[in-house]
Short mmCIF file of C-alpha atoms and ligand atoms in Angstrom, two decimals:
data_model
loop_
_atom_site.label_atom_id
_atom_site.label_comp_id
_atom_site.label_asym_id
_atom_site.label_seq_id
_atom_site.Cartn_x
_atom_site.Cartn_y
_atom_site.Cartn_z
CA MET A 1 136.67 99.16 87.36
CA THR A 2 136.12 102.15 85.13
CA PHE A 3 138.54 104.71 83.72
CA VAL A 4 137.99 108.46 83.48
CA PHE A 5 138.77 108.16 79.77
CA PRO A 6 139.52 105.15 77.54
CA PRO A 7 143.02 103.78 78.28
CA PRO A 8 145.54 103.96 75.43
CA PRO A 9 145.85 100.92 73.17
CA GLN A 10 148.37 98.26 74.19
CA ALA A 11 151.68 98.88 72.38
CA SER A 12 152.79 95.82 70.41
CA VAL A 13 155.24 94.43 67.89
CA ALA A 14 154.45 92.24 64.88
CA VAL A 15 155.28 88.53 64.92
CA ALA A 16 156.73 86.99 61.75
CA GLY A 17 154.35 84.57 60.09
CA SER A 18 151.49 85.30 62.50
CA THR A 19 148.53 87.63 62.82
CA SER A 20 149.03 87.72 66.61
CA ARG A 21 151.16 90.52 67.99
CA PHE A 22 153.63 90.65 70.90
CA PRO A 23 152.46 93.04 73.65
CA VAL A 24 155.23 95.43 74.69
CA ARG A 25 155.72 96.17 78.40
CA ARG A 26 158.99 98.15 78.51
CA VAL A 27 161.74 99.01 76.02
CA PHE A 28 165.27 98.83 77.45
CA CYS A 29 168.25 100.00 75.38
CA VAL A 30 171.95 99.25 75.90
CA GLY A 31 174.43 102.09 75.43
CA ARG A 32 177.79 101.68 73.62
CA ASN A 33 177.84 97.90 73.13
CA TYR A 34 180.20 97.70 70.13
CA ALA A 35 183.81 98.88 70.61
CA ALA A 36 184.09 100.72 67.27
CA HIS A 37 180.87 102.67 68.00
CA ALA A 38 182.09 103.61 71.51
CA ARG A 39 185.24 104.97 69.83
CA GLU A 40 183.28 107.01 67.26
CA MET A 41 181.29 108.51 70.18
CA GLY A 42 184.61 109.64 71.71
CA LYS A 43 184.58 107.03 74.51
CA ASP A 44 187.02 104.34 75.59
CA PRO A 45 185.65 100.98 74.39
CA GLU A 46 187.08 99.21 77.41
CA ARG A 47 184.66 96.60 78.75
CA GLU A 48 183.05 98.90 81.31
CA PHE A 49 179.85 97.68 82.96
CA PRO A 50 176.95 98.26 80.55
CA PHE A 51 174.50 101.11 81.06
CA PHE A 52 170.86 101.28 80.05
CA PHE A 53 168.26 103.80 79.02
CA MET A 54 164.60 103.32 78.10
CA LYS A 55 162.02 104.35 75.54
CA PRO A 56 158.27 104.50 76.14
CA THR A 57 156.33 101.52 74.80
CA ASP A 58 154.28 103.70 72.45
CA ALA A 59 157.49 104.85 70.70
CA VAL A 60 157.38 101.53 68.84
CA VAL A 61 157.04 101.73 65.03
CA ASP A 62 156.46 98.76 62.70
CA ASP A 63 158.47 97.73 59.66
CA GLY A 64 157.50 99.67 56.53
CA GLU A 65 156.00 102.63 58.39
CA MET A 66 156.82 106.26 57.67
CA VAL A 67 158.57 108.26 60.41
CA THR A 68 158.14 112.01 60.40
CA TYR A 69 161.37 114.00 60.89
CA PRO A 70 161.11 114.82 64.62
CA PRO A 71 161.01 118.32 66.11
CA ARG A 72 163.82 120.12 67.99
CA THR A 73 166.68 118.41 66.13
CA SER A 74 168.92 119.05 63.17
CA ASN A 75 170.81 115.77 63.60
CA PHE A 76 168.32 112.90 63.45
CA GLN A 77 170.22 109.59 63.30
CA TYR A 78 169.75 105.85 62.70
CA GLU A 79 171.20 103.00 64.83
CA ALA A 80 170.93 99.39 63.59
CA GLU A 81 170.33 97.03 66.52
CA LEU A 82 169.48 93.44 67.38
CA VAL A 83 166.28 93.37 69.45
CA VAL A 84 165.58 90.73 72.10
CA ALA A 85 162.04 90.05 73.38
CA ILE A 86 161.55 88.56 76.84
CA GLY A 87 158.89 85.84 77.13
CA LYS A 88 159.44 84.55 80.67
CA GLU A 89 160.03 86.40 83.94
CA ALA A 90 163.74 86.87 84.75
CA ILE A 91 164.86 87.85 88.25
CA ASP A 92 168.53 87.49 89.29
CA THR A 93 169.02 85.14 86.34
CA PRO A 94 172.49 83.65 85.78
CA VAL A 95 174.17 84.08 82.38
CA GLU A 96 174.08 80.31 81.84
CA SER A 97 170.27 80.12 81.79
CA ALA A 98 169.48 83.65 80.54
CA LEU A 99 168.57 82.57 77.00
CA GLU A 100 165.70 80.46 78.39
CA HIS A 101 163.88 83.77 78.97
CA VAL A 102 164.04 84.92 75.33
CA TRP A 103 160.80 84.75 73.32
CA GLY A 104 162.32 85.89 70.06
CA TYR A 105 164.50 88.29 68.08
CA ALA A 106 163.84 91.20 65.75
CA ILE A 107 165.66 93.90 63.84
CA GLY A 108 165.56 97.37 65.39
CA ASN A 109 166.44 100.96 64.54
CA ASP A 110 167.12 103.11 67.64
CA LEU A 111 166.23 106.52 66.20
CA THR A 112 168.13 109.30 67.97
CA ARG A 113 168.12 113.09 68.14
CA ARG A 114 171.93 113.07 68.35
CA ASP A 115 172.37 116.80 68.97
CA ILE A 116 170.01 116.70 71.96
CA GLN A 117 171.52 113.45 73.27
CA MET A 118 175.08 114.85 73.07
CA GLU A 119 174.13 118.09 74.80
CA ALA A 120 172.45 116.10 77.59
CA ARG A 121 175.42 113.74 77.85
CA ASP A 122 177.94 116.57 78.06
CA LYS A 123 175.87 118.41 80.69
CA GLY A 124 175.29 115.24 82.74
CA ARG A 125 171.54 115.35 82.06
CA PRO A 126 169.16 112.45 81.25
CA TRP A 127 169.03 111.20 77.64
CA ASP A 128 165.24 110.99 77.38
CA GLU A 129 164.70 113.91 75.03
CA GLY A 130 167.43 112.66 72.70
CA LYS A 131 166.39 109.01 72.80
CA ALA A 132 162.86 108.48 74.12
CA PHE A 133 160.86 110.74 71.83
CA ASP A 134 157.71 109.77 69.89
CA ARG A 135 158.17 107.04 67.24
CA SER A 136 161.86 106.56 68.12
CA ALA A 137 161.90 102.73 68.29
CA VAL A 138 161.48 101.01 64.93
CA ILE A 139 161.12 97.28 65.58
CA GLY A 140 160.48 94.69 62.87
CA PRO A 141 158.55 91.47 63.19
CA LEU A 142 159.67 89.23 66.05
CA HIS A 143 160.99 85.84 65.04
CA PRO A 144 160.28 83.23 67.75
CA VAL A 145 163.25 81.29 69.12
CA SER A 146 161.40 78.15 68.01
CA ALA A 147 161.86 79.33 64.40
CA VAL A 148 165.29 81.00 64.34
CA GLY A 149 167.14 79.72 67.43
CA HIS A 150 169.48 82.09 69.28
CA LEU A 151 171.60 84.70 67.51
CA SER A 152 175.20 85.16 68.68
CA SER A 153 176.87 85.88 65.33
CA GLY A 154 175.94 86.94 61.83
CA SER A 155 175.94 90.10 59.78
CA ILE A 156 174.20 93.29 60.99
CA SER A 157 174.14 96.10 58.47
CA LEU A 158 172.31 99.30 57.57
CA ASN A 159 171.98 101.28 54.38
CA VAL A 160 170.48 104.68 53.61
CA ASN A 161 169.12 105.00 50.05
CA GLY A 162 171.21 101.94 49.15
CA ASP A 163 174.54 103.24 50.54
CA THR A 164 175.97 100.99 53.25
CA LYS A 165 176.54 102.93 56.47
CA GLN A 166 176.90 100.23 59.12
CA ASP A 167 178.35 96.78 58.51
CA ALA A 168 179.32 94.61 61.46
CA ASP A 169 178.80 91.22 63.09
CA LEU A 170 176.69 90.33 66.13
CA LYS A 171 179.70 88.50 67.56
CA ASP A 172 181.29 91.94 68.10
CA LEU A 173 178.78 92.82 70.84
CA ILE A 174 180.86 93.80 73.91
CA TRP A 175 178.14 92.36 76.18
CA SER A 176 176.40 89.30 74.72
CA VAL A 177 172.64 88.76 74.79
CA PRO A 178 172.76 86.33 77.77
CA GLU A 179 175.05 88.71 79.67
CA ILE A 180 172.73 91.67 79.04
CA ILE A 181 169.66 89.72 80.19
CA SER A 182 171.46 88.51 83.30
CA ILE A 183 172.74 91.99 84.22
CA LEU A 184 169.34 93.63 83.61
CA SER A 185 167.58 90.91 85.63
CA HIS A 186 169.73 91.77 88.66
CA SER A 187 168.49 95.38 88.45
CA PHE A 188 164.87 94.97 87.22
CA ALA A 189 162.38 92.12 87.46
CA LEU A 190 162.12 91.37 83.74
CA LYS A 191 158.63 90.32 82.64
CA PRO A 192 157.11 88.90 79.47
CA GLY A 193 156.69 91.76 77.02
CA ASP A 194 159.93 93.51 77.93
CA ILE A 195 162.07 94.37 74.90
CA ILE A 196 165.83 94.98 74.83
CA MET A 197 167.58 96.95 72.06
CA THR A 198 171.15 95.65 72.34
CA GLY A 199 173.23 98.56 71.00
CA THR A 200 174.52 99.69 67.61
CA PRO A 201 177.79 99.11 65.74
CA ALA A 202 179.98 101.87 64.27
CA GLY A 203 178.86 104.06 61.39
CA VAL A 204 175.94 105.98 62.87
CA GLY A 205 174.89 109.03 60.89
CA PRO A 206 172.08 111.34 59.86
CA LEU A 207 168.72 110.73 58.21
CA LEU A 208 166.98 113.37 56.11
CA PRO A 209 163.41 113.71 54.84
CA GLY A 210 162.93 111.41 51.85
CA ASP A 211 165.57 108.91 52.99
CA VAL A 212 164.83 105.20 53.07
CA CYS A 213 166.76 103.40 55.82
CA ILE A 214 167.08 99.61 55.69
CA VAL A 215 168.53 97.48 58.48
CA SER A 216 169.45 93.85 57.81
CA ILE A 217 170.38 91.08 60.23
CA GLU A 218 171.39 87.66 58.98
CA GLY A 219 168.54 85.24 59.68
CA LEU A 220 165.96 87.97 60.44
CA GLY A 221 165.53 89.66 57.06
CA GLN A 222 165.18 93.43 56.66
CA LEU A 223 163.59 96.42 58.39
CA SER A 224 162.62 99.39 56.24
CA THR A 225 161.78 102.94 57.32
CA ARG A 226 161.09 106.03 55.21
CA VAL A 227 161.63 109.48 56.71
CA GLU A 228 158.97 112.02 55.95
CA LYS A 229 159.28 115.81 56.05
CA ALA A 230 157.69 117.40 59.11
CA LYS A 231 154.38 119.10 58.39
CA GLN A 232 154.59 122.83 59.05
MN1 LIG B 301 171.23 102.49 70.47
#
């Protein structure tokens, strides 16, 4: 087979302690998965069924990379998140065996054009422009389950220029990792390479050009991103 032009490179995420990379197939994101964050977004944190949105695979950005302040927003925000990578097909998978499908875990930063997202939300429109823009998914090196086990508790925090902005615990996830995988697998045939960003705790806020944003998750280390001024 030939292509009419060269196909784009395969999007991928780094793997801790390896030169091999994890090929990314899809990026799923969970909305409002910590009660205190649902409250700060003006929503009832009752355990309503989770909802999902997606980012394109080529939105993925590695640890330590610069992110240019994106266009069309004046409220560019960070969201610290635990990232789950799927390594084995999951279709109609029960909660009890869902973790068998996890390849590894990483730290993520779900970058958001909050003003555009809120306008879309309030008008009942899709979130894509607020959430799925270029370079909107910072994902650190994946740590294989064989090295770090499964994460159900432990500190998740974020600082901007050294000031702590988010400080929570993974045990406060409204929907746990196995529950999210099970629910998603009843709606999509999950395949190796699929990535899930599991939602952010309270304390979301803006990033400005020059800021350095660091996300930490106990057992996974740190994820660092510097925001660069847009070129005119
Ligand atoms: Mn998020």
